[in-house]
Each structure stands twice: as structure tokens, then as C-alpha cells.
PDB file of C-alpha atoms in Angstrom:
ATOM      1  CA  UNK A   1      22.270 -25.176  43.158  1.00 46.00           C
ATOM      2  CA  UNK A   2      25.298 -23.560  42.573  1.00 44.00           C
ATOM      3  CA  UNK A   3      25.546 -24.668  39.212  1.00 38.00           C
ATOM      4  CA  UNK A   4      22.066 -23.315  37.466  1.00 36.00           C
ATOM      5  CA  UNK A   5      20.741 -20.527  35.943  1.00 35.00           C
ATOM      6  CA  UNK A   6      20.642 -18.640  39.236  1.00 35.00           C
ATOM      7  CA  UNK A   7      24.585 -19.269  39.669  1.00 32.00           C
ATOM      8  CA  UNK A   8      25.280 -15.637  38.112  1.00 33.00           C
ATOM      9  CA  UNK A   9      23.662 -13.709  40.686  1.00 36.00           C
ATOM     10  CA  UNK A  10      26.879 -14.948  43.214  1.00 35.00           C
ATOM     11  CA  UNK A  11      29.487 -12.750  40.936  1.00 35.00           C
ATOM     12  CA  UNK A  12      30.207  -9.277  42.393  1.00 39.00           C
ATOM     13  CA  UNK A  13      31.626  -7.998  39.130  1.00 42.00           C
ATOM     14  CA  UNK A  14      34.871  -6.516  42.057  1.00 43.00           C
ATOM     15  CA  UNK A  15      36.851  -9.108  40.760  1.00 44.00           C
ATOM     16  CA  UNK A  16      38.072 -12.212  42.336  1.00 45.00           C
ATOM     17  CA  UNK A  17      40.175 -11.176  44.923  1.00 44.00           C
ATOM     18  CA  UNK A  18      37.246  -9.072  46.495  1.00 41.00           C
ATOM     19  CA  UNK A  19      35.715 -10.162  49.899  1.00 42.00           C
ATOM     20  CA  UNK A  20      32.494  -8.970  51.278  1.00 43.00           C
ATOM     21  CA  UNK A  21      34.529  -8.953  54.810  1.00 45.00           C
ATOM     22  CA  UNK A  22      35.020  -4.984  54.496  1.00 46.00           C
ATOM     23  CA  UNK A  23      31.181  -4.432  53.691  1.00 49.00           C
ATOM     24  CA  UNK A  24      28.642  -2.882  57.013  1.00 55.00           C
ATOM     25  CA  UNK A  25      26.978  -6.328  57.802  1.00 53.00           C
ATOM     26  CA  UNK A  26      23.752  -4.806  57.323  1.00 61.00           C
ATOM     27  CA  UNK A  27      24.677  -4.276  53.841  1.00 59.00           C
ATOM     28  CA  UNK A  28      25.703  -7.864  53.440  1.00 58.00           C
ATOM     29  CA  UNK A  29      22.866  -9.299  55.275  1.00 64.00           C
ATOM     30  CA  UNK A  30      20.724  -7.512  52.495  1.00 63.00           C
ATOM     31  CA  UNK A  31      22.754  -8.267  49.463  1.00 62.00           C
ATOM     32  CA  UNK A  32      22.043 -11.841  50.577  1.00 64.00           C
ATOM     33  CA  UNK A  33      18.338 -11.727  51.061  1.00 67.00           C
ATOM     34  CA  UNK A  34      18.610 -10.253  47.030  1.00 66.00           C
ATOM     35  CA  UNK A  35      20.688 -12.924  45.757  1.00 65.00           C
ATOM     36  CA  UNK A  36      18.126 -15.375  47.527  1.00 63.00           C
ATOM     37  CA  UNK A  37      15.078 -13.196  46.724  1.00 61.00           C
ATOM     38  CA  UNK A  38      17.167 -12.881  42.625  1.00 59.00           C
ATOM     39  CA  UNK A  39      17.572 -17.080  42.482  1.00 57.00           C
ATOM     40  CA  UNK A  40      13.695 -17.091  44.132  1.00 54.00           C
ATOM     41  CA  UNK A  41      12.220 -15.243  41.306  1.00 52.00           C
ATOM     42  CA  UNK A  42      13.979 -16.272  38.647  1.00 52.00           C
ATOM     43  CA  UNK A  43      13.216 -19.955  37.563  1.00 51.00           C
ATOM     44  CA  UNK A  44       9.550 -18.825  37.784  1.00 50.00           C
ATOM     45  CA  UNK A  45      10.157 -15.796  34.982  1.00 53.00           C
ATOM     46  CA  UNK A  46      11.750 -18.414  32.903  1.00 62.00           C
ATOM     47  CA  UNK A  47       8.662 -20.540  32.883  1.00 58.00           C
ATOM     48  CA  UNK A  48       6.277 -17.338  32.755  1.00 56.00           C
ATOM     49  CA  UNK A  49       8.562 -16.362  29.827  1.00 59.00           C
ATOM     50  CA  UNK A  50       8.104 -19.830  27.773  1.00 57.00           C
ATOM     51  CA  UNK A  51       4.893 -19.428  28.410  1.00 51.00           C
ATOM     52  CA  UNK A  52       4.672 -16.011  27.047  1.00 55.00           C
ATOM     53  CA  UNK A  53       6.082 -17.342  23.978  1.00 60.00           C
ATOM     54  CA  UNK A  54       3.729 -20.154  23.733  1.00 52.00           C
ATOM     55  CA  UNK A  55       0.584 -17.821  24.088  1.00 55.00           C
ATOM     56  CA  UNK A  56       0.084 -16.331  20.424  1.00 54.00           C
ATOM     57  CA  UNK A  57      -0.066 -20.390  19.554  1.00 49.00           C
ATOM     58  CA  UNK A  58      -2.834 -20.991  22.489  1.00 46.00           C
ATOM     59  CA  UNK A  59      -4.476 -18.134  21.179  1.00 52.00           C
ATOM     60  CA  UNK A  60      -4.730 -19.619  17.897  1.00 45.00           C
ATOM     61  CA  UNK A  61      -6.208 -22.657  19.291  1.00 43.00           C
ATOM     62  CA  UNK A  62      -8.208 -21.126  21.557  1.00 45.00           C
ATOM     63  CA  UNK A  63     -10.112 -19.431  18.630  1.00 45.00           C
ATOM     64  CA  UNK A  64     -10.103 -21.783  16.138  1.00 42.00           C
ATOM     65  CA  UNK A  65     -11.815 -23.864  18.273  1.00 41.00           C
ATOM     66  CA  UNK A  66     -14.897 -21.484  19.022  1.00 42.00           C
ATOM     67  CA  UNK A  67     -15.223 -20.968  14.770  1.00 45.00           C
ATOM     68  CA  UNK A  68     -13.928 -17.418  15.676  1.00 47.00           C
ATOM     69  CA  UNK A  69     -12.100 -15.638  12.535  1.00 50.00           C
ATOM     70  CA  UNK A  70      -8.559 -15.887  13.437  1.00 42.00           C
ATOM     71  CA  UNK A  71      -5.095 -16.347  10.593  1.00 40.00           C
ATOM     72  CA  UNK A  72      -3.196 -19.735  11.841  1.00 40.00           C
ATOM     73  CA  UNK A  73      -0.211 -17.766  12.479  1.00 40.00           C
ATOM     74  CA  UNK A  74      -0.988 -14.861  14.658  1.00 44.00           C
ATOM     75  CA  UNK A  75      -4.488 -15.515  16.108  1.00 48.00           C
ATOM     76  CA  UNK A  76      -7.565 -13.227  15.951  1.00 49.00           C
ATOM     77  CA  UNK A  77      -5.349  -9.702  14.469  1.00 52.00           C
ATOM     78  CA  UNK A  78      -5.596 -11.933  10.986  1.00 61.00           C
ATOM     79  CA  UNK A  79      -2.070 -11.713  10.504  1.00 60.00           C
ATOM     80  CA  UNK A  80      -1.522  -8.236  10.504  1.00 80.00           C
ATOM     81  CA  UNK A  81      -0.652  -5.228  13.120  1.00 89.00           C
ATOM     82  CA  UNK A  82      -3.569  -2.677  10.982  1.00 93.00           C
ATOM     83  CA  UNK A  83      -6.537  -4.955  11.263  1.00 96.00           C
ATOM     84  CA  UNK A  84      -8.402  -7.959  13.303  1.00 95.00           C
ATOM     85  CA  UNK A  85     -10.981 -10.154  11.898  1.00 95.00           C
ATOM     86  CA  UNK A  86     -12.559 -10.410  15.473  1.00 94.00           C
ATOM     87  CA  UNK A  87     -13.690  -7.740  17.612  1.00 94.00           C
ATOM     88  CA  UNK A  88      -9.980  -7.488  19.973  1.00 93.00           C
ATOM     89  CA  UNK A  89      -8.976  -4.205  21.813  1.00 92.00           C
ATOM     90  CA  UNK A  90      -7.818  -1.794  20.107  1.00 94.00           C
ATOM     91  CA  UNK A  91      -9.164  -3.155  17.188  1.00 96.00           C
ATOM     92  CA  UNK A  92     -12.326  -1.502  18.199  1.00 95.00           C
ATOM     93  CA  UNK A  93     -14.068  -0.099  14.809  1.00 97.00           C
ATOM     94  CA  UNK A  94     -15.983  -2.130  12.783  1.00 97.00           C
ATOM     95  CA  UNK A  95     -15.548  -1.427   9.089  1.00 97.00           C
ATOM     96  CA  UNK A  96     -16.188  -3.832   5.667  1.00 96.00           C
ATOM     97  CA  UNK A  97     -14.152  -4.057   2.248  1.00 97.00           C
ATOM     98  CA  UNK A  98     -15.054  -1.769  -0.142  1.00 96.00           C
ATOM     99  CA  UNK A  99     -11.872  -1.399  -2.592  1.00 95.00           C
ATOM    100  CA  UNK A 100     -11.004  -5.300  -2.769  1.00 94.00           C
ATOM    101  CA  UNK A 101     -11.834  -8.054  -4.990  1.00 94.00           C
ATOM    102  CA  UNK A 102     -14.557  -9.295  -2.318  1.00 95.00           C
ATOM    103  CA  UNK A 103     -16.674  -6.557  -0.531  1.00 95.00           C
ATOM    104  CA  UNK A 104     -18.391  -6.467   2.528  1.00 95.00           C
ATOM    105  CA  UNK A 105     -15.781  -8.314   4.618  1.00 96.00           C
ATOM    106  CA  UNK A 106     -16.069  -7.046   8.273  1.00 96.00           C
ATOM    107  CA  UNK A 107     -13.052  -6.308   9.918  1.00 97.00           C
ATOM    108  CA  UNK A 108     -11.877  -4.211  12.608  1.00 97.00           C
ATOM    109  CA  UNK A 109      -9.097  -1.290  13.057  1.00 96.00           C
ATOM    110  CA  UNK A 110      -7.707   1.018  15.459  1.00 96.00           C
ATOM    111  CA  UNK A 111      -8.586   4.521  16.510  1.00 96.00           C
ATOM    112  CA  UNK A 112      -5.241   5.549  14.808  1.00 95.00           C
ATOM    113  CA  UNK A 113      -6.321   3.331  11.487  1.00 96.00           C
ATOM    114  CA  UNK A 114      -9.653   5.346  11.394  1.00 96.00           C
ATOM    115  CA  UNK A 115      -7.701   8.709  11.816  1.00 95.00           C
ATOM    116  CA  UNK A 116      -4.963   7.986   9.810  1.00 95.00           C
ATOM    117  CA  UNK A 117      -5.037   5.081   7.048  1.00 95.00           C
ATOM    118  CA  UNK A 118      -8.761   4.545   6.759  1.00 94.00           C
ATOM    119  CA  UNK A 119      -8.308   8.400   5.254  1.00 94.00           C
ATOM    120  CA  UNK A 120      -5.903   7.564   2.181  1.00 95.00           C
ATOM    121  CA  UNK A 121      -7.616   5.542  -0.253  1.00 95.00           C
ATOM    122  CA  UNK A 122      -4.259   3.602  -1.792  1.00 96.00           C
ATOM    123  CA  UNK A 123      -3.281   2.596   1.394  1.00 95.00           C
ATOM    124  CA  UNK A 124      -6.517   1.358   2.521  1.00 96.00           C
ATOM    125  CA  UNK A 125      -6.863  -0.524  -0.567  1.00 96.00           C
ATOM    126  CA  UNK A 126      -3.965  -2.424   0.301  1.00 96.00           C
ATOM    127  CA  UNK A 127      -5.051  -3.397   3.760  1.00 96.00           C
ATOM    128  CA  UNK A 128      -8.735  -4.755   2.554  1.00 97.00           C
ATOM    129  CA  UNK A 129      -6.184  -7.030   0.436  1.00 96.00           C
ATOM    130  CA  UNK A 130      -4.845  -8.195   3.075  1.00 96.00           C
ATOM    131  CA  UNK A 131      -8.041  -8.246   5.068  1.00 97.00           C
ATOM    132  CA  UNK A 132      -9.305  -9.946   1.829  1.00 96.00           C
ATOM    133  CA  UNK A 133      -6.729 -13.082   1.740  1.00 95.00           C
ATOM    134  CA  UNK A 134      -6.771 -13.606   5.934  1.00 96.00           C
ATOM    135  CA  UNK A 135     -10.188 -14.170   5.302  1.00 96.00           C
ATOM    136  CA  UNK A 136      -9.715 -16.699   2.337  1.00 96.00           C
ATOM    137  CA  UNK A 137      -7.350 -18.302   4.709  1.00 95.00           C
ATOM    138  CA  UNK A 138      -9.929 -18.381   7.680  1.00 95.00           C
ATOM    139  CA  UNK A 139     -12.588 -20.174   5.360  1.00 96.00           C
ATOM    140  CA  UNK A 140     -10.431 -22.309   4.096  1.00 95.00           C
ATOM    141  CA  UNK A 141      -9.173 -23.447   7.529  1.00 95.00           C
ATOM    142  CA  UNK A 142     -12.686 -23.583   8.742  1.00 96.00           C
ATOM    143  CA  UNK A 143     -14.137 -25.585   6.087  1.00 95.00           C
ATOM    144  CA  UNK A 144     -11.346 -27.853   6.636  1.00 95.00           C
ATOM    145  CA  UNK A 145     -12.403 -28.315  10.297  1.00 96.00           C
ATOM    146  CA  UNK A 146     -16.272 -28.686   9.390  1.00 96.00           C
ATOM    147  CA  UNK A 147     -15.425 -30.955   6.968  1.00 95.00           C
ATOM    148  CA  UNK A 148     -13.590 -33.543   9.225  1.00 96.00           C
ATOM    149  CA  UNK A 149     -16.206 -33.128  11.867  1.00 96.00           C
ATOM    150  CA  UNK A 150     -19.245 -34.265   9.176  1.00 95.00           C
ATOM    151  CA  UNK A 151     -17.195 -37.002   8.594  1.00 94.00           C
ATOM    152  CA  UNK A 152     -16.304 -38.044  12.110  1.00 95.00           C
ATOM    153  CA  UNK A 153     -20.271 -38.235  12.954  1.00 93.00           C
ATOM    154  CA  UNK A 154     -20.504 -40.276   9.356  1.00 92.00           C
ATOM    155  CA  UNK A 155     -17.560 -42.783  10.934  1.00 93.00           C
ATOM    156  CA  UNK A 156     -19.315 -42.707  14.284  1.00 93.00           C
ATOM    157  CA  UNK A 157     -23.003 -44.155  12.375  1.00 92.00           C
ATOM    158  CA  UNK A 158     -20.845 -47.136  10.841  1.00 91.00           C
ATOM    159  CA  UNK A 159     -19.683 -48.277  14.236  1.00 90.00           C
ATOM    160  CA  UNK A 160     -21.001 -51.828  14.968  1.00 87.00           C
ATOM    161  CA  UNK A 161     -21.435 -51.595  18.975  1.00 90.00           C
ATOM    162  CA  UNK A 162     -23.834 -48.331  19.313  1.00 90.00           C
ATOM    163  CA  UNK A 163     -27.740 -48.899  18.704  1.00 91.00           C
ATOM    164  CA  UNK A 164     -30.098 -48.304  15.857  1.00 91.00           C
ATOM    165  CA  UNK A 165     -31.356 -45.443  17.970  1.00 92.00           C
ATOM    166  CA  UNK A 166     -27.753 -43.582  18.342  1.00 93.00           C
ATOM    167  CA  UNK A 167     -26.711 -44.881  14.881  1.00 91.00           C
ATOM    168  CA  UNK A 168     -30.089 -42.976  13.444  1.00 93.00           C
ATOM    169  CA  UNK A 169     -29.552 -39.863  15.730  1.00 93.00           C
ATOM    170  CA  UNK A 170     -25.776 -39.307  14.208  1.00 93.00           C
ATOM    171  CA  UNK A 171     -27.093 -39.845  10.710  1.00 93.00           C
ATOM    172  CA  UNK A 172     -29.719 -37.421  10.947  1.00 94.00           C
ATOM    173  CA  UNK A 173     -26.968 -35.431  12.622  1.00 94.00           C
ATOM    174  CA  UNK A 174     -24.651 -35.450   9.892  1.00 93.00           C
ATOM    175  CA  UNK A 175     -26.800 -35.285   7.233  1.00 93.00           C
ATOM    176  CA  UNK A 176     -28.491 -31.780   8.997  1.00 94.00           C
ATOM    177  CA  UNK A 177     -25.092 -30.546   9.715  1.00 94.00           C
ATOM    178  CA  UNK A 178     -24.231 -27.757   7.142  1.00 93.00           C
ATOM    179  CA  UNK A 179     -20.548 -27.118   5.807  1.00 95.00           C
ATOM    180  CA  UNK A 180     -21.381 -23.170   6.068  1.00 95.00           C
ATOM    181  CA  UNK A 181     -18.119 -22.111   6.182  1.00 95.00           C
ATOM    182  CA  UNK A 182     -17.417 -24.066   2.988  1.00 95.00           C
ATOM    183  CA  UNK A 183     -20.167 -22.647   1.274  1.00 95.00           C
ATOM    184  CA  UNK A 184     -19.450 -19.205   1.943  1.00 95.00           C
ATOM    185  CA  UNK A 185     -15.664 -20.166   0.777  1.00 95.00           C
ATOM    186  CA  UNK A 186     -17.002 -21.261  -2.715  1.00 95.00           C
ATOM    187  CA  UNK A 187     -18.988 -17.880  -2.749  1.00 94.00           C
ATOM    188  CA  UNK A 188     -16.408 -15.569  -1.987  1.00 95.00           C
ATOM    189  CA  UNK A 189     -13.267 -17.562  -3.454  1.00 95.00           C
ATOM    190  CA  UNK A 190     -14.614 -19.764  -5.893  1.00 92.00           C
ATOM    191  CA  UNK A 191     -10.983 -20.201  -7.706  1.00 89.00           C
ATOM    192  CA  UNK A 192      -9.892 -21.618  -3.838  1.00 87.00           C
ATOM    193  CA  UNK A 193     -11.791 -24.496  -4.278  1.00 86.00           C
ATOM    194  CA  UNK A 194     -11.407 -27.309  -6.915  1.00 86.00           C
ATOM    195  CA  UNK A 195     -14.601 -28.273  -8.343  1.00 83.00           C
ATOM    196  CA  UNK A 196     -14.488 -31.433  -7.389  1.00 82.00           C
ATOM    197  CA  UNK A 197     -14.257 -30.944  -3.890  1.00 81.00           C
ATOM    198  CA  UNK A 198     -17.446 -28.498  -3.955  1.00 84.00           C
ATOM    199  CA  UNK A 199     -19.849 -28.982  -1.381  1.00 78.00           C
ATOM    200  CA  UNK A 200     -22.994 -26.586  -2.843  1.00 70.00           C
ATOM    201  CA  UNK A 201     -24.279 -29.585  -4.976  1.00 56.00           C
ATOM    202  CA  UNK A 202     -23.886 -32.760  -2.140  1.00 48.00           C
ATOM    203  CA  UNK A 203     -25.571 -30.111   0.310  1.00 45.00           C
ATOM    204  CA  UNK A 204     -28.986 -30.049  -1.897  1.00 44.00           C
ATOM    205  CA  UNK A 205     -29.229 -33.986  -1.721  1.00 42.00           C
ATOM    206  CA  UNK A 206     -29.962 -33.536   2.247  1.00 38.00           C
TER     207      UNK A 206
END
């Protein structure tokens, strides 16, 4: 159509009085098969481009999903261009807090990080803070998820049409399945959780 996004492509920029008339009909013949091949290729790169935008947030989903570290914002890197929570390239070198709060956090860096960064002690202190609360915010996400699944098998149990044999086989489900993510949570961050919401002391009932 004349009147989409490909509609731009038809201007010669020569003004409006110019006519292709004077041009070697080769050359014409060929600045039309670009304008068609231009308007061919470009509702496609619009999509690809959306789609482009969109993939950071299937990323996210992708991960969270599989129980793979990842920050809710930016996917697996943890929020951050110095460091990834998950084994991504370049984030190729495994290393673990040692200057934050909570130690022995893996993480992974760069090449350059190792070089550069992973030398200076102030600046890596600040990074394993960072490392330190994309982790927090992991667990807490996590927990979150385990949480609601426990309690989708428990909803599951009370349902009236399924068997004794299925309702048994989700109990025993539930009751084996273990919030671990929540329990390392209260280990690492204890002040993240309210005690009341605590899972260490329900867990010993089971």
C-alpha cells in the first residue's frame, strides 16, 4: 500500500518536479526492484525488531521457569553488565563472594573482569554487593514460586472428583516437596523474611 510504513521508500529526495524519464532504463528498472526488494524486507524487520525487544522478557521467563538464577529485570546477567548468576558467555569464570555480607555466592565474570576488576579489591567489593542483593532477589522470587506450587498440589488433594489413590499420591507429594529455595533464603537473608512466614519449622513436621 501506498500509504504504510513502506510509503517512504517512493521519495527520491530530487524534489517534486523530478521525473525518472531522464534516468538509463536499466537504472530505473533496478531502482524499482530496490524499492520492491526495500517495502519486501521491511515489515518483516519491524516484527524481528519487536521481537528483539521482547527477548530480554522471554529470557526472563525462560529461566525462571527452569529454577535457573536469573534478576526479574534483565534475565540470567543478575542485573548487571560485570557479573551473571548463571554460567552465560562471556560470563565464563566462576568465582564466589568473599568481601560481602554473605560469602560463597557463585557467580560468574568476564575475561576482562578477571584481568581488570577482580584485581582492585574496593571495586570488587562493590560488585559481590551487587552479586550479593541479585541473589537475595533470586531466592526471594524462587521461594515465591515454590511456595505457590506446594500449595497448588495442597488445592489439587481437596478436589472432590479425583480418587483416594490420586488424592493420597498429591498429599504425599506435597508434603515430600521441599521449599529449598526458601530455606536457603532464611539462611542467607534471614532479615528478608518475616518470621512468621518461615518455613524451617513447618518443614520438620513432614
Amino acid at each position: 500500500g501506498m500509504g504504510g510504513p513502506g510509503f517512504r521508500v517512493y521519495t527520491s529526495g530530487m524534489g517534486p518536479g523530478f521525473a525518472f524519464g531522464g534516468m538509463n532504463p536499466n537504472m530505473h528498472q533496478r531502482r524499482r526492484q530496490q524499492q520492491q526488494q526495500q517495502q519486501r524486507q521491511q515489515q518483516p524487520e519491524g516484527i524481528l525488531g519487536q521481537l528483539v525487544q521482547f527477548l530480554p522478557l522471554l529470557m526472563i521467563l525462560f529461566l525462571s521457569f527452569f529454577n535457573m538464577p536469573g534478576e526479574s529485570s534483565t534475565g540470567a546477567t543478575g542485573g548487571s553488565r560485570y557479573f551473571s548468576l548463571t554460567p552465560v558467555n562471556p560470563y565464563v569464570n566462576p568465582l564466589h563472594t568473599k568481601l560481602s555480607n554473605v560469602k560463597d555466592i557463585p557467580y560468574f565474570v568476564t575475561d576482562k573482569f578477571v584481568r581488570t576488576i577482580g584485581r582492585d579489591r574496593y571495586q570488587l567489593s562493590q560488585v559481590e554487593r551487587m552479586v550479593e542483593e541479585s541473589y537475595k532477589r533470586y531466592l526471594l522470587e524462587e521461594c515465591n514460586n515454590q511456595k505457590n506450587y506446594k500449595k497448588k498440589l495442597e488445592q489439587l488433594a481437596m478436589k472432590r472428583t479425583i480418587s483416594e489413590q490420586e488424592r493420597n499420591n498429591l498429599v504425599r507429594k506435597a508434603n515430600n516437596f521441599d521449599l529449598v529455595r526458601c530455606m536457603e533464603l532464611e539462611e542467607l537473608f534471614p532479615h528478608a523474611v518475616p518470621a512468621h512466614s518461615r518455613v524451617k519449622q513447618s518443614h520438620t513436621e513432614f
